[in-house]
Coordinates of C-alpha atoms and ligand atoms in Angstrom, one line a residue:
X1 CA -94.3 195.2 258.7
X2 CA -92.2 192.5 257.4
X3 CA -93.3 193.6 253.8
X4 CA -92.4 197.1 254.8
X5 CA -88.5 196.3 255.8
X6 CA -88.6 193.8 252.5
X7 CA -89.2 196.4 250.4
X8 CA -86.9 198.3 252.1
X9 CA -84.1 195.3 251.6
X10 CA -85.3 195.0 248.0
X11 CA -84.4 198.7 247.4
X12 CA -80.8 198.8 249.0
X13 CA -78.3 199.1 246.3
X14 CA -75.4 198.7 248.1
X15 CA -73.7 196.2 250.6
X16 CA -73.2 199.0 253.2
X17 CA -77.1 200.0 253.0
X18 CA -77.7 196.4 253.4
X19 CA -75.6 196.2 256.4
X20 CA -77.2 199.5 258.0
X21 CA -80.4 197.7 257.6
X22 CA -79.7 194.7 259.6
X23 CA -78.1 196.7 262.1
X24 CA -81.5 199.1 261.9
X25 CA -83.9 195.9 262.4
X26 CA -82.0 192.7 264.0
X27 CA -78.8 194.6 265.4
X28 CA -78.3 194.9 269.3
X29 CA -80.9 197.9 269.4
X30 CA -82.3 197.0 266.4
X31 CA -86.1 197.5 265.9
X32 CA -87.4 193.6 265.5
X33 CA -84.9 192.6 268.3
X34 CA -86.6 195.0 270.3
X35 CA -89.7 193.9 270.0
X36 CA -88.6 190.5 270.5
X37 CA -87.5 191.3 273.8
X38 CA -90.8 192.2 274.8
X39 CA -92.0 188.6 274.5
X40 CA -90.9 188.1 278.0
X41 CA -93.6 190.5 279.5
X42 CA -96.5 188.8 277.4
X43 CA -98.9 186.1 278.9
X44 CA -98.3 182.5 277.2
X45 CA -101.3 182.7 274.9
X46 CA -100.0 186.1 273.5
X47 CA -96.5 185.1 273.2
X48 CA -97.3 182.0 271.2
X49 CA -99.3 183.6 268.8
X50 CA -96.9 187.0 268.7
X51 CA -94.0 184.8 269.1
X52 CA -94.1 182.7 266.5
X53 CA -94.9 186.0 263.9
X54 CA -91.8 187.8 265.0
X55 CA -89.9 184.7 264.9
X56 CA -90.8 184.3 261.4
X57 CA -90.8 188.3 260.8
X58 CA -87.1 187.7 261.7
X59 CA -86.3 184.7 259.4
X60 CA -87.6 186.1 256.4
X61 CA -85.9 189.5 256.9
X62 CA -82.7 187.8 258.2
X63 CA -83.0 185.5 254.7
X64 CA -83.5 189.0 252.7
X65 CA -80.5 191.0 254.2
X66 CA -78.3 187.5 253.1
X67 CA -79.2 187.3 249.7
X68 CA -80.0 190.8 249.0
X69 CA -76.3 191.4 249.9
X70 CA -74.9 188.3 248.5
X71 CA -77.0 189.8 245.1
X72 CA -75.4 193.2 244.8
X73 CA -72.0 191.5 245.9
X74 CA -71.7 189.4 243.3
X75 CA -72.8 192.4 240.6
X76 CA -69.6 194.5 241.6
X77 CA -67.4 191.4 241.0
X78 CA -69.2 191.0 237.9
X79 CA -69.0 195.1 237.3
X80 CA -65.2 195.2 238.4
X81 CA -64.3 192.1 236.1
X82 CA -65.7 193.9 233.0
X83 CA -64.1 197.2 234.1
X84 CA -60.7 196.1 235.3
X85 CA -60.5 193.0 231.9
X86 CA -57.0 193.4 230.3
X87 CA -56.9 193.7 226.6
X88 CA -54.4 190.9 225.9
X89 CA -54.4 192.0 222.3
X90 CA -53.3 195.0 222.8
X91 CA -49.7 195.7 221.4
X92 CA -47.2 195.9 224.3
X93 CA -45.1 198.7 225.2
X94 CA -41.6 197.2 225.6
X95 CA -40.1 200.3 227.1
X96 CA -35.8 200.6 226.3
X97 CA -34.6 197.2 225.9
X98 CA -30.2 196.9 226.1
X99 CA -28.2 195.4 222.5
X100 CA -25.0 194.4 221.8
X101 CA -22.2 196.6 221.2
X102 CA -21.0 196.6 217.6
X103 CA -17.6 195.7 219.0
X104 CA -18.9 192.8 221.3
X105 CA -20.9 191.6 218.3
X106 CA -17.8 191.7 215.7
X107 CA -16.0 189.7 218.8
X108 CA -18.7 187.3 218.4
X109 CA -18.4 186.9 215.2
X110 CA -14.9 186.3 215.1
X111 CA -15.0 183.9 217.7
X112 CA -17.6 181.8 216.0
X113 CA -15.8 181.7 212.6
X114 CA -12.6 180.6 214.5
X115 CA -13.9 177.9 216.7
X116 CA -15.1 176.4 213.3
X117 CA -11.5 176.3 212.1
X118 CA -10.7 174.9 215.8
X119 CA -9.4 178.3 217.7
X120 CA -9.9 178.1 221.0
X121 CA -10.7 181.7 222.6
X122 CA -7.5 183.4 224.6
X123 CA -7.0 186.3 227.4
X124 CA -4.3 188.5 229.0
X125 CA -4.1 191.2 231.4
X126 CA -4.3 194.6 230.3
X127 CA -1.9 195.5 232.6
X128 CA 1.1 194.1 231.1
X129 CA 5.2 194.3 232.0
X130 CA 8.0 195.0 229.7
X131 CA 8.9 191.3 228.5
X132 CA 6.0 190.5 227.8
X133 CA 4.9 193.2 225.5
X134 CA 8.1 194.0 223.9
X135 CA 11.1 191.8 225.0
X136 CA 10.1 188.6 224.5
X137 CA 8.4 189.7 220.9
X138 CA 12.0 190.6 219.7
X139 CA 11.0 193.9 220.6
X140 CA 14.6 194.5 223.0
X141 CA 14.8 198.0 224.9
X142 CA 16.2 201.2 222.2
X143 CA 14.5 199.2 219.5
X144 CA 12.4 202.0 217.5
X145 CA 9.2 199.6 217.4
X146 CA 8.9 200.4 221.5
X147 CA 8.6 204.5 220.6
X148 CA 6.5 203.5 217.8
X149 CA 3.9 202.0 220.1
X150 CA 2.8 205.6 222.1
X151 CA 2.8 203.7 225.3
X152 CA 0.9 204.4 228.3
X153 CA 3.6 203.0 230.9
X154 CA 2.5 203.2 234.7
X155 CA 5.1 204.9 237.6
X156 CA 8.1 202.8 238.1
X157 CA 7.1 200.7 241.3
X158 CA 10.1 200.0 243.9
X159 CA 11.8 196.5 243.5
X160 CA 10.8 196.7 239.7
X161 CA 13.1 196.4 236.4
X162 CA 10.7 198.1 234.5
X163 CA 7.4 200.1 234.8
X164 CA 4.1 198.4 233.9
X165 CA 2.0 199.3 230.7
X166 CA -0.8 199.1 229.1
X167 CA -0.5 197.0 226.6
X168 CA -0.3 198.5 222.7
X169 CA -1.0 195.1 221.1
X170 CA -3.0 191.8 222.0
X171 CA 0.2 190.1 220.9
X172 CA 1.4 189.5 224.5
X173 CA -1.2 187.3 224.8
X174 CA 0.6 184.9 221.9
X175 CA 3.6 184.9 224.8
X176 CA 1.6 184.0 227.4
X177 CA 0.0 181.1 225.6
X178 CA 3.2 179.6 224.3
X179 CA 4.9 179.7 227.8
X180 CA 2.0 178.5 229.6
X181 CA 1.1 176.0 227.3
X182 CA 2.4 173.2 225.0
X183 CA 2.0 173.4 221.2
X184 CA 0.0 172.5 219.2
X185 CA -1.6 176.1 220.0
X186 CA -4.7 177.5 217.8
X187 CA -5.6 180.7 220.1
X188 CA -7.4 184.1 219.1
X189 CA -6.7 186.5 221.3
X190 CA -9.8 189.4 221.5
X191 CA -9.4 191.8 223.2
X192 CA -8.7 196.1 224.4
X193 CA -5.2 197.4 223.6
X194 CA -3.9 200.7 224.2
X195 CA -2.0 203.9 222.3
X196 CA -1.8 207.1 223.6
X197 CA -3.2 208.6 220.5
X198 CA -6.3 210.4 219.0
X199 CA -8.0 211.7 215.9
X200 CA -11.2 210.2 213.9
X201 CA -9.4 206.8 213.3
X202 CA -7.6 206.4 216.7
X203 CA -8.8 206.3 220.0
X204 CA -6.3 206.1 223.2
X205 CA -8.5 202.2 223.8
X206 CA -9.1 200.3 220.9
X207 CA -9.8 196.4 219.9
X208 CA -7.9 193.8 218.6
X209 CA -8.1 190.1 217.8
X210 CA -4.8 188.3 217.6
X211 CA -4.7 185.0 216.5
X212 CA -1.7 182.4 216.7
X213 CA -1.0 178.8 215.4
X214 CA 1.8 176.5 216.9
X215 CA 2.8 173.1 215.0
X216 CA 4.4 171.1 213.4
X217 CA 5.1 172.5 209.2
X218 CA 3.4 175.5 209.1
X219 CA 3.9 177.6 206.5
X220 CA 2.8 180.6 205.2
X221 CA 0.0 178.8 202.6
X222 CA -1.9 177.6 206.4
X223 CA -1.9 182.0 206.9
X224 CA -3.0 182.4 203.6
X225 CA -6.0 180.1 203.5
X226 CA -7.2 181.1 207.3
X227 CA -7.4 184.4 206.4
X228 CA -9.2 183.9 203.2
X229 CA -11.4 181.9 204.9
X230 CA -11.6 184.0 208.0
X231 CA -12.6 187.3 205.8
X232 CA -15.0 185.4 203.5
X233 CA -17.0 184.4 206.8
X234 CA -17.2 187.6 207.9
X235 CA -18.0 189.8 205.2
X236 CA -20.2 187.1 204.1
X237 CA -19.1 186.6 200.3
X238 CA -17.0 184.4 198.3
X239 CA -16.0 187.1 195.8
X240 CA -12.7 187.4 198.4
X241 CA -9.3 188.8 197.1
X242 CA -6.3 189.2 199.6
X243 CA -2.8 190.6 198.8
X244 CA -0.4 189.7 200.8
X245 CA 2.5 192.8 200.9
X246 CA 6.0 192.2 202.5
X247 CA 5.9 194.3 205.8
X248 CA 8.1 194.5 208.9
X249 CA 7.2 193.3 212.3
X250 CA 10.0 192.7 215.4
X251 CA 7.9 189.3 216.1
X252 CA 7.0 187.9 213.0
X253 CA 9.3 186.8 210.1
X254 CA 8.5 186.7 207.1
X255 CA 6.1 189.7 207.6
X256 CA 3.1 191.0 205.5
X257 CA 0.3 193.1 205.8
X258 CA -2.7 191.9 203.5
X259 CA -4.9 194.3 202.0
X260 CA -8.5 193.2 200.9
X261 CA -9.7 194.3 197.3
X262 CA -12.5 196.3 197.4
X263 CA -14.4 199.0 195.8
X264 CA -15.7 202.7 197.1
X265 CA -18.3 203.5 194.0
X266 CA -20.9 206.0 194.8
X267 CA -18.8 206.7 198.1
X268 CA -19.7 203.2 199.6
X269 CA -17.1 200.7 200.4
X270 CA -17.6 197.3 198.8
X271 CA -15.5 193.7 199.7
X272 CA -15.5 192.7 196.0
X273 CA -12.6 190.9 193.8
X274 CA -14.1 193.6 190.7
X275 CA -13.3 196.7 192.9
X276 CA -9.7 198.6 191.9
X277 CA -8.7 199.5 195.5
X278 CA -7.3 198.1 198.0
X279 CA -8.3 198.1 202.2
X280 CA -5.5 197.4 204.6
X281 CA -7.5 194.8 207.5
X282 CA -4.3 193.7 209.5
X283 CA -0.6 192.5 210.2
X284 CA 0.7 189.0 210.2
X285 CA 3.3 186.7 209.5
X286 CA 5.8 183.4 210.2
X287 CA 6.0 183.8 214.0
X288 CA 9.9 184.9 214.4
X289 CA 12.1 181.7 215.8
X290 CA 14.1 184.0 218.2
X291 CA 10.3 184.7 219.5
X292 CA 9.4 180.6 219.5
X293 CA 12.9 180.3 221.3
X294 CA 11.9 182.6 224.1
X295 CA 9.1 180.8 224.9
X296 CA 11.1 177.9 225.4
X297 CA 10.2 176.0 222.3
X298 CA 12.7 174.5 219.8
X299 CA 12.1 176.6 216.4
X300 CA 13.1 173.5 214.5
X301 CA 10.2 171.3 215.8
X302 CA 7.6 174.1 216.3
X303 CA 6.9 176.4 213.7
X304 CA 3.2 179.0 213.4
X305 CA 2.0 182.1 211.9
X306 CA 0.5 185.0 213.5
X307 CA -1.7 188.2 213.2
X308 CA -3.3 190.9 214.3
X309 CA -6.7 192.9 213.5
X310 CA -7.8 195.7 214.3
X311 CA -11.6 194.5 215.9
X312 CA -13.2 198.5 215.6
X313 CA -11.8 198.8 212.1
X314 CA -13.4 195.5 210.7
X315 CA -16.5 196.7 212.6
X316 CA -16.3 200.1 210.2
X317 CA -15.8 198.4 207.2
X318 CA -18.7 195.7 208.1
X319 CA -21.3 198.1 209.4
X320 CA -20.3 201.5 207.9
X321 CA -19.4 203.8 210.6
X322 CA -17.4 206.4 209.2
X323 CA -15.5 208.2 212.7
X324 CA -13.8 205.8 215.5
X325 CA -14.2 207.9 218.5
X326 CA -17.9 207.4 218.3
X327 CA -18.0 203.7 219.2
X328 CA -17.1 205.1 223.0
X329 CA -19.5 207.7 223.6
X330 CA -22.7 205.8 224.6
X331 CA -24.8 207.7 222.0
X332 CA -27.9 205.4 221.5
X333 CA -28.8 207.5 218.7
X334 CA -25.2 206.8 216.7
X335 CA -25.9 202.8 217.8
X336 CA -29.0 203.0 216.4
X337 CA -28.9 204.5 213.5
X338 CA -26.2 201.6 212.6
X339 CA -28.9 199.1 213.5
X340 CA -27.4 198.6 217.2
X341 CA -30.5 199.4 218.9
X342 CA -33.9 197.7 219.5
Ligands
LIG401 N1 0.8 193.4 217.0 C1 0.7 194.0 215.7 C2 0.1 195.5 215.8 O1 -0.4 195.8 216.8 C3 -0.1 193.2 214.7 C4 0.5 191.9 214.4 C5 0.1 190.8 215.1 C6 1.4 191.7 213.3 C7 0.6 189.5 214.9 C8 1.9 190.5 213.0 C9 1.5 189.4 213.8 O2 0.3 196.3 214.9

């Protein structure tokens, strides 16, 4: 008998067979307990000798059920752990991972090769009034620079001299650092400026960096050399030429635009001092006194350049995109294929 339900033990192959059997011999109405409960009809002699058998019957098969189904627990684990094992030298799927804008990125850039030269990082509103924008950059109301500018104004609000805008330039932001600060200023000013205006090199939002210096004898050799240095660092090459062409600007005086020589052979644009064109990169000149009076400075103790760049454009020439509009459309496939994306 007990060999019978051993065998029986020995042969289950799973922990629910196991269980079935120990409900099938030692359960409530299992087979050995009922037998066990006949002990109590049984004289004392019998029940000694049948006693202790089916005590013992009941050990051993009790002992079998435990280890039988300890056994075959412990081979799932072990056939789960093989089964279920992660490859950890498999090569990982990363799915779509986010990058950086070419705009932020030339953004970055510029503000890293700034702070080296001690330019500390600027803001203003987008959202900007008359004065600051145009008046108080010599820009006074009927002057043709203001039609020049394709402004997006805002509704004229009740109470107000003049509508709000958005701003055409980042040069408001020079304003707002020289009224809310004291000189000596070092500021670049990133940031999105307006136009109401679009083809393949405008877009109604573009970028610009302005940049401003306030001290004492400043002169236009301080321009000169920060933009040399400026474009060297971010065109990565010392083989730099700039021209420097008189130019006209309401807030700046002397003004000049500066050109970078370059080269287009084979249809690719090149920053080289060997090339025989030029690229226009910006505007800039002696900050205007009538602008440093505005402010509130005196123009005879506080002199400073200025300029402007154009962040998308130096973006184009850097990376090679060829049509402006495209930087604004999302296209992962257009970031991509300029070595935007992962
Ligand atoms: N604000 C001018 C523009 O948008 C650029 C500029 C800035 C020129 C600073 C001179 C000095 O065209």
């Amino acid at each position: 008998q007990t060999a019978d339900w051993l065998a029986r033990i020995a042969a289950a192959d799973s922990p629910s067979d196991v269980e079935a059997l120990r409900v099938e011999a030692l359960g409530k109405s299992g087979a050995i307990t009922a037998q066990l409960k006949t002990l109590g009809k049984m004289s004392p002699e019998e029940r000694q000798t049948t006693g202790a058998a089916l005590n013992r019957m009941r050990q051993e098969v009790q002992a079998a059920l435990t280890s039988r189904k300890e056994a075959l627990e412990a081979a799932e684990l072990d056939r789960k752990l093989t089964e279920e094992a992660v490859d950890v030298s498999l090569p990982v799927d990363h799915g779509r991972t986010g990058s950086v804008h070419p705009v932020s990125q030339v953004m970055d850039e510029l503000a890293e090769i700034f702070a080296d030269l001690g330019f500390a990082v600027a803001t203003g509103p987008e959202i900007e009034d008359d004065w600051h924008n145009f008046t108080a950059l010599n820009i006074p109301e009927h002057h043709p620079a203001r039609t020049m500018h394709d402004t997006f104004w805002f509704p004229k609000e009740e109470g107000e001299d003049a509508p709000k805008l958005l701003r055409t330039h980042t040069s408001p932001v020079q304003i707002r650092t020289m009224t809310d600060g004291e000189p000596p200023i070092r500021i670049i000013a990133p940031g999105r400026v307006y136009r109401s205006d679009s083809d393949a090199t405008h877009t109604p939002m573009f970028h610009q960096v302005e940049g401003l210096v306030i001290d004492r004898g400043i002169h236009m050799g301080h321009l000169k050399w920060t933009l040399e240095t400026f474009v060297k660092a971010f065109f990565e090459t010392d083989d730099v030429e700039l021209r420097l062409r008189p130019s006209y600007f309401p807030f700046t005086e002397p003004s000049a635009e500066v050109d970078v020589r370059c080269s287009f052979a084979g249809g690719k644009l090149t920053i080289t001092s060997d090339g025989d064109d030029w690229m226009e990169i910006l505007g800039s000149g002696m900050v205007n006194r009538r602008v440093i009076e505005m402010c509130g400075l005196d123009p005879s103790v506080w002199q400073g350049f200025a300029f402007g760049v154009g962040i998308d454009r130096l973006a184009m020439l850097k990376y090679g995109m060829t049509d402006l509009r495209q930087f604004f459309e999302g296209d992962l496939r257009w970031s991509g294929h300029y070595g935007f994306s992962p």
